Tab-separated table of C-alpha atoms in Angstrom:
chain	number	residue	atom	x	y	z
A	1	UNK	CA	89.487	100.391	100.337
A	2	UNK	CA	89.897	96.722	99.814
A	3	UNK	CA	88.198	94.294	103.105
A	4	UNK	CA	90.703	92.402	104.703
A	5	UNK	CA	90.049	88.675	103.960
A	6	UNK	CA	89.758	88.503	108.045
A	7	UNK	CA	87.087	90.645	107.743
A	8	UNK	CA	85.108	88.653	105.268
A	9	UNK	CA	81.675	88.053	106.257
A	10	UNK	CA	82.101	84.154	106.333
A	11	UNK	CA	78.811	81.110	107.574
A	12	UNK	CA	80.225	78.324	109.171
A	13	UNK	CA	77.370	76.109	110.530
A	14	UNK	CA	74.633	78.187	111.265
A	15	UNK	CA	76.697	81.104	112.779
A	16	UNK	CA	77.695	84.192	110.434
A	17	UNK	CA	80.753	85.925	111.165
A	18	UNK	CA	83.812	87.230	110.160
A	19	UNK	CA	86.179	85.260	108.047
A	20	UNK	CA	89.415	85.419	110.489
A	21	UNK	CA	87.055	84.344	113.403
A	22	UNK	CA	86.128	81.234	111.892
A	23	UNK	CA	87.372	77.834	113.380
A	24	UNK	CA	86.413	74.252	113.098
A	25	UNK	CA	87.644	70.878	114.828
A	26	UNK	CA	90.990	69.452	114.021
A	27	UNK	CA	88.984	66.291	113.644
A	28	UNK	CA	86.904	67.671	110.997
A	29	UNK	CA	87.431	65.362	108.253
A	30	UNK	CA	87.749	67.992	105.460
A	31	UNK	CA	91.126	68.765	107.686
A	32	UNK	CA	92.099	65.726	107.671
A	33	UNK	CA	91.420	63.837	105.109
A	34	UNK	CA	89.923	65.960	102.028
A	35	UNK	CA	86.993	64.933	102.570
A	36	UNK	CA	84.185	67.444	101.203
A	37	UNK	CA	83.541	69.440	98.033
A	38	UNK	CA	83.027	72.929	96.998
A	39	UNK	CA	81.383	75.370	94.547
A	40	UNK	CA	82.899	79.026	93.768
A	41	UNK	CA	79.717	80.982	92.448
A	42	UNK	CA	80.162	84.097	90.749
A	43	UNK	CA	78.153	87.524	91.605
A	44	UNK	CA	77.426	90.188	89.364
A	45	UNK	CA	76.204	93.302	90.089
A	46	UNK	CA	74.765	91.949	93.557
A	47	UNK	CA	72.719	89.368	91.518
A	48	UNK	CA	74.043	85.403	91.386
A	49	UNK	CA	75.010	84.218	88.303
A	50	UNK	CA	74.294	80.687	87.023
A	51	UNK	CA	73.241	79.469	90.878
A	52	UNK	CA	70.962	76.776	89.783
A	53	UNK	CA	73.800	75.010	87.750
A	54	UNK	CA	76.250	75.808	90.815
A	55	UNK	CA	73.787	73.817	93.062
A	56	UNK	CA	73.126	71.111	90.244
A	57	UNK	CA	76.916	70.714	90.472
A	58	UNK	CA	77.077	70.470	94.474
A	59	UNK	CA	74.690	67.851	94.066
A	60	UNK	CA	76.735	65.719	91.872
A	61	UNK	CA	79.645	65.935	94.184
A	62	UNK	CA	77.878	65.047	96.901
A	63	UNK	CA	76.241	62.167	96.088
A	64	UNK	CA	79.455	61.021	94.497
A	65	UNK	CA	80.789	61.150	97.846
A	66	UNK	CA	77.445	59.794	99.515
A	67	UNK	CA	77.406	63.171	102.206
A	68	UNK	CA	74.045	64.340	102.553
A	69	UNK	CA	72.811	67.701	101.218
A	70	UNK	CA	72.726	69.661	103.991
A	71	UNK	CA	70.504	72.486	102.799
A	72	UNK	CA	67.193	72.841	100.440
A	73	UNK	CA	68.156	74.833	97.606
A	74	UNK	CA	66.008	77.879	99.182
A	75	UNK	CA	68.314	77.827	101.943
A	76	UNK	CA	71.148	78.152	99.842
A	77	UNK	CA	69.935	80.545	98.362
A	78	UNK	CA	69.089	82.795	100.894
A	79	UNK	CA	72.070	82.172	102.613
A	80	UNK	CA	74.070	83.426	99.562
A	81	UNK	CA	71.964	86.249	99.302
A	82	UNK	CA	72.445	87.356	102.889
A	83	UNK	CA	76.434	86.557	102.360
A	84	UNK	CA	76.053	89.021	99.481
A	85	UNK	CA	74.225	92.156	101.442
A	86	UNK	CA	76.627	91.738	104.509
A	87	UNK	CA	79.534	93.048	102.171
A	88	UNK	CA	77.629	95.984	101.508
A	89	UNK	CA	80.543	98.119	99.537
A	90	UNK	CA	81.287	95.260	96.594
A	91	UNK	CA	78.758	95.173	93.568
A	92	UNK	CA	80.941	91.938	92.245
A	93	UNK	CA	81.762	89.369	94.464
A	94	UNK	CA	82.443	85.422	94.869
A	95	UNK	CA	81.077	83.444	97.030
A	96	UNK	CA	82.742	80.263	97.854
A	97	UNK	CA	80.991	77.180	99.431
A	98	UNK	CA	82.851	74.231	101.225
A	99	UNK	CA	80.856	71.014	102.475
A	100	UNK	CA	82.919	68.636	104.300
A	101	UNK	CA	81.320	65.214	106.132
A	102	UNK	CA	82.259	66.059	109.258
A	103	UNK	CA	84.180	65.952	112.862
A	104	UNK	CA	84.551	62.106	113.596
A	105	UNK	CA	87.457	60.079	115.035
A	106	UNK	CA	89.885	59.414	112.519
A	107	UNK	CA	89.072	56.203	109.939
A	108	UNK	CA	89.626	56.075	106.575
A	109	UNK	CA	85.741	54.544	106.959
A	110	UNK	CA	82.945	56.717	106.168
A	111	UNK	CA	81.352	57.479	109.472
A	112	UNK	CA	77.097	57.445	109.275
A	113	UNK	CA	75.215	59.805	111.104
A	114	UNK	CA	77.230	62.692	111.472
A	115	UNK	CA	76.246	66.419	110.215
A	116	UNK	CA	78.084	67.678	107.438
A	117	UNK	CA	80.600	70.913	108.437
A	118	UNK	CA	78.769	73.673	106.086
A	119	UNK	CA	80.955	76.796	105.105
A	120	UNK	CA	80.452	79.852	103.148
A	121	UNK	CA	82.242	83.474	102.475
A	122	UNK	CA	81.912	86.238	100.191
A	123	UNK	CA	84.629	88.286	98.684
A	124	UNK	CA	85.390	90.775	96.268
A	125	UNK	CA	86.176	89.759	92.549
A	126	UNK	CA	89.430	90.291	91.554
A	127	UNK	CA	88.920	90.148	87.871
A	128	UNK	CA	92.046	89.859	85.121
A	129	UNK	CA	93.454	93.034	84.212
A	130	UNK	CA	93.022	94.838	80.950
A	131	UNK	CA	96.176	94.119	80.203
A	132	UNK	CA	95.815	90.565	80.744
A	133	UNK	CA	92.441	90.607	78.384
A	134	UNK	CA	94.519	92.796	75.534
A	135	UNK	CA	98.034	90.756	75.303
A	136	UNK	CA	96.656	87.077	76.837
A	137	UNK	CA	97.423	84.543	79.118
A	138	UNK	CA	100.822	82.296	78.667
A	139	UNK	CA	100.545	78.801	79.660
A	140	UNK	CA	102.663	75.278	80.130
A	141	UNK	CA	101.931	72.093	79.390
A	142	UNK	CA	102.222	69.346	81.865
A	143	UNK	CA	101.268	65.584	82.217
A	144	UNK	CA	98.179	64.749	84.059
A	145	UNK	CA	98.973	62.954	86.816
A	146	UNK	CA	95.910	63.550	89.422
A	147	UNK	CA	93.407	61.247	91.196
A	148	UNK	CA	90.907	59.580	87.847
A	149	UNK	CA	87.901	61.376	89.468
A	150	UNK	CA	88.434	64.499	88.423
A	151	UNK	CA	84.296	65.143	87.987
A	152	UNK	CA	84.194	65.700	91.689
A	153	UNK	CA	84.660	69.035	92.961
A	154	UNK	CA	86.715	68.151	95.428
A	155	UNK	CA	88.758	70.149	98.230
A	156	UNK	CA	91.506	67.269	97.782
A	157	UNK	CA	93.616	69.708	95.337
A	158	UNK	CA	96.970	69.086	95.937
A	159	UNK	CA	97.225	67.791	92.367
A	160	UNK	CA	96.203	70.797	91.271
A	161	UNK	CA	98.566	72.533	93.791
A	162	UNK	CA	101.179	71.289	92.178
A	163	UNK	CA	100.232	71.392	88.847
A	164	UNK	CA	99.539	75.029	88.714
A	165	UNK	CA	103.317	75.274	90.703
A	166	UNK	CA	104.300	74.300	87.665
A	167	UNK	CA	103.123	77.471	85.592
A	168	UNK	CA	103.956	79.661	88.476
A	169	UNK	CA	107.988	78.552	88.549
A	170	UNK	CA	108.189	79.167	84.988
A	171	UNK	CA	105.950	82.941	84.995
A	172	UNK	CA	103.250	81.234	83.656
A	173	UNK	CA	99.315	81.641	84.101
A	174	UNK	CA	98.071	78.246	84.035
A	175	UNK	CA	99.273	74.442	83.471
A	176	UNK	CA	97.328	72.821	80.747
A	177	UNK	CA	97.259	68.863	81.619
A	178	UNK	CA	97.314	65.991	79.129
A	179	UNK	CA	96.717	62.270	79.918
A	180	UNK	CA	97.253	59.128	77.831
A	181	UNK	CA	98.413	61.969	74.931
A	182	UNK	CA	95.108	63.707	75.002
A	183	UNK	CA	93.903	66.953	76.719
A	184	UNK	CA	91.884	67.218	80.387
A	185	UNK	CA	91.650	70.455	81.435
A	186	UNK	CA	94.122	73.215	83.015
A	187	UNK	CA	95.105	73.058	86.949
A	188	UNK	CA	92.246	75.446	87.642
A	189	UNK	CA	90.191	75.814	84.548
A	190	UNK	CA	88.561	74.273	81.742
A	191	UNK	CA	90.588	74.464	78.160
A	192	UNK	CA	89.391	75.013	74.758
A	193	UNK	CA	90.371	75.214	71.268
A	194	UNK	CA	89.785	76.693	68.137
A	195	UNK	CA	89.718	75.400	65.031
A	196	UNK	CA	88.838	76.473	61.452
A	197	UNK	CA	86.091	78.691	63.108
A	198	UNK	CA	84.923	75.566	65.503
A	199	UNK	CA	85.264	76.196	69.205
A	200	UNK	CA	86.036	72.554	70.447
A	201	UNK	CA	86.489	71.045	74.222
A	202	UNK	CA	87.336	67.650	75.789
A	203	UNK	CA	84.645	65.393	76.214
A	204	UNK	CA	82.727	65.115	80.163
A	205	UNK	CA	83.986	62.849	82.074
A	206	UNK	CA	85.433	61.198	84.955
A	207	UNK	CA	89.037	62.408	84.343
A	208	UNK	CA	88.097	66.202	84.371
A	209	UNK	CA	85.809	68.692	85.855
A	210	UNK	CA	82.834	69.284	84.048
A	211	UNK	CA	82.520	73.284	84.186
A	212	UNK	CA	79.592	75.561	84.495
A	213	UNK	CA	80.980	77.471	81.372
A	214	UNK	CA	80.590	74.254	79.677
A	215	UNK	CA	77.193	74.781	79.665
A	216	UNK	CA	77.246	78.457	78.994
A	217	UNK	CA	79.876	78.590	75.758
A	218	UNK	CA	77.622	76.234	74.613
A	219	UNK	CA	74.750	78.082	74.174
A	220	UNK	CA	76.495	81.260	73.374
A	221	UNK	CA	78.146	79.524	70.333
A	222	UNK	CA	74.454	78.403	69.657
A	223	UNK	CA	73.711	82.583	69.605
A	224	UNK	CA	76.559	83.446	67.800
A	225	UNK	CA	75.924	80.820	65.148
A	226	UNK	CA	79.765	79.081	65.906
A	227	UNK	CA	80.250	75.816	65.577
A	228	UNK	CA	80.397	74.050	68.788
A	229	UNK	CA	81.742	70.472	69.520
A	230	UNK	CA	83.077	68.282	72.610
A	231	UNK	CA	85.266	65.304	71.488
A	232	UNK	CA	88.587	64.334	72.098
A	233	UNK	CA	91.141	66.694	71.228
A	234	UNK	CA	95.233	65.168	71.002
A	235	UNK	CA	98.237	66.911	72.174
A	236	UNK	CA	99.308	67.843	68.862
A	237	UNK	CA	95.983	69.647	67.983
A	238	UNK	CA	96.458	71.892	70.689
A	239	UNK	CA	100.035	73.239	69.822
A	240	UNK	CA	98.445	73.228	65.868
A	241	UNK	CA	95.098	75.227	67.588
A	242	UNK	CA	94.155	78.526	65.804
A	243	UNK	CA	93.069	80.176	69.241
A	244	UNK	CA	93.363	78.325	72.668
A	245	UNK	CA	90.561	79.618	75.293
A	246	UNK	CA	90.448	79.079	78.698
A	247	UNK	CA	87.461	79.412	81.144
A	248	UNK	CA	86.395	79.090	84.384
A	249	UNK	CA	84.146	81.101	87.583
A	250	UNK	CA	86.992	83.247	88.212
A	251	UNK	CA	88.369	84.026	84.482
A	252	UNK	CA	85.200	84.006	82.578
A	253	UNK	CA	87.065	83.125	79.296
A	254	UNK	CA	89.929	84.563	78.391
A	255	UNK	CA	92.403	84.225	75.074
A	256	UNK	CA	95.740	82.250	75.700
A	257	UNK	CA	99.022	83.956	73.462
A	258	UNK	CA	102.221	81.806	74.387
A	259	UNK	CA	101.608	78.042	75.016
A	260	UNK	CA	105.216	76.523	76.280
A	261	UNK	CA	107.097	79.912	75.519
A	262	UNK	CA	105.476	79.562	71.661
A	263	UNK	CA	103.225	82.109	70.384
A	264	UNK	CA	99.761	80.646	70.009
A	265	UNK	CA	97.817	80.270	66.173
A	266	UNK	CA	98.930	81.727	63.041
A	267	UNK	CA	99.529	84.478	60.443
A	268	UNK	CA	99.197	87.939	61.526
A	269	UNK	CA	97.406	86.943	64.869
A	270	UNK	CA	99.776	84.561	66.020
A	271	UNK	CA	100.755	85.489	69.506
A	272	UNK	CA	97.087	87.383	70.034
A	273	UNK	CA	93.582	86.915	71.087
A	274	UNK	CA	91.849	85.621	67.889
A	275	UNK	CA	87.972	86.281	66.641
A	276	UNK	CA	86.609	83.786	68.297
A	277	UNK	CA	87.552	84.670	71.502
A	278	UNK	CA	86.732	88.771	71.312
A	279	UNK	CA	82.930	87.391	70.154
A	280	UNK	CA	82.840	84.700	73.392
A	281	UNK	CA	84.227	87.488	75.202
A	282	UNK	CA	81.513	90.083	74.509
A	283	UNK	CA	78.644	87.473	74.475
A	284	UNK	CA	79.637	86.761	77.929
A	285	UNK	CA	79.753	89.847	79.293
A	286	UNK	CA	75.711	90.239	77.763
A	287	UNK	CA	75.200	86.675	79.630
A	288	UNK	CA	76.156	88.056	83.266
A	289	UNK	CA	73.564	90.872	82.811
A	290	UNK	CA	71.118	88.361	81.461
A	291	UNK	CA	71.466	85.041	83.530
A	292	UNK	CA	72.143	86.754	86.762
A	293	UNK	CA	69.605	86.178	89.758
């Protein structure tokens, strides 16, 4: 039986509860301004997977947005890992991880010396279907028109809101965003394409969120023996793309079909998941077993 998302066990500043119970300050300025980041970590089999980069990633954000790390990274940890036992009944979960700067009176100013509003919940994955894996993911194209610090993992995501809208009105998985004629990333993932046996990415950063499956397809191209290369990739290369790839915490990777009601690639797998994809796919899956803590 699923949990009710009010029944979530959910840490919000030093008290663990239940999801639906939590409250914080109207003042808080995560409420009211945006102001905080956030991590979405992935759990396999009870075990965390890819933490350390997770909390290298929190870091980043932070500092970026000169709040205080709240927490060693031993207290993270443990406090994911008692997130993770108090839903007892879910092998896979995510946790997600919100840091705002606080509850001050409202000024656009950066108040000093407040604490930083710390919350946490756990919750069942909800991974794509079979289906979804077998036929692929359809996509839009849209231009990028979001803040220029995209590197931040901020909770300011009304860009992205509205970007992914835009997939949604038109039965659509996922917007894929392009600035200045060249590719970012996707409303809610990072974007990838394929070409002449060459898995290839946009370049880190400031404009676009640099992924912890960055990192990962990365070193499982390395043990695959795929070419591998981040660099600027135009508009036109992605409609011309043998495979297009998406990945992020929640999707994993995954094979996108129909860009902007086209069939993606060519020949007699135009319109389905390509090679390159089925190999990321199953290296992956070895990876979660492997990398999980």
């Amino acid at each position: 039986m699923t949990t009710p998302w009010t029944e979530l066990p959910c840490y919000l500043n030093g008290h663990l509860g239940r999801l639906g119970e939590a409250r914080v300050p109207v003042m808080d300025r995560g409420f009211l301004f945006g102001d905080g980041v956030y991590e979405l970590i992935p759990v396999y089999g009870r075990r965390l997977f890819r933490v350390n980069d997770h909390l290298n990633r929190l870091s980043r954000s932070l500092k970026a947005l000169r709040i205080e790390d709240p927490y060693e990274r031993e207290a993270w940890m443990d406090l994911f890992r008692s997130l993770v036992q108090h839903l007892p009944d879910e092998d896979d979960q995510w946790i997600y991880l919100q840091v705002t700067r606080g509850v001050a009176a409202r000024d656009h100013v950066m108040p000093k010396d407040i604490e930083p509003t710390v919350l946490a919940y756990t919750s069942p994955q909800r991974a794509l279907t079979p289906e979804q894996r077998h036929q692929g993911l359809s996509v839009v194209t849209a231009r990028d028109f979001r803040w220029q610090r995209g590197d931040i993992k901020s909770i300011s995501l009304l860009g992205n809101v509205l970007a992914r809208q835009m997939s949604a009105d038109q039965g659509a998985d996922e917007t894929l965003l392009v600035r200045d004629g060249f590719l970012t990333e996707a409303s809610a993932s990072n974007v990838w394409i394929v070409r002449d046996g060459a898995l290839l990415g946009p370049p880190p950063g400031e404009l676009l969120l640099e992924g912890v499956r960055v990192g990962l397809l990365a070193e499982l191209c390395e043990e695959l023996g795929l070419a591998y290369n981040l660099c600027p990739i135009a508009e036109t290369e992605i409609a011309t793309a043998d495979e297009i790839l998406l990945s992020s915490a929640t999707k994993e990777v995954v094979a996108v079909t129909r860009l902007d009601h086209e069939p993606v690639g060519h020949g007699a797998l135009r319109g389905k998941p390509g090679p390159v994809y089925a190999r990321l796919y199953e290296a992956y899956q070895r990876a979660k077993i492997l990398q999980s803590v």
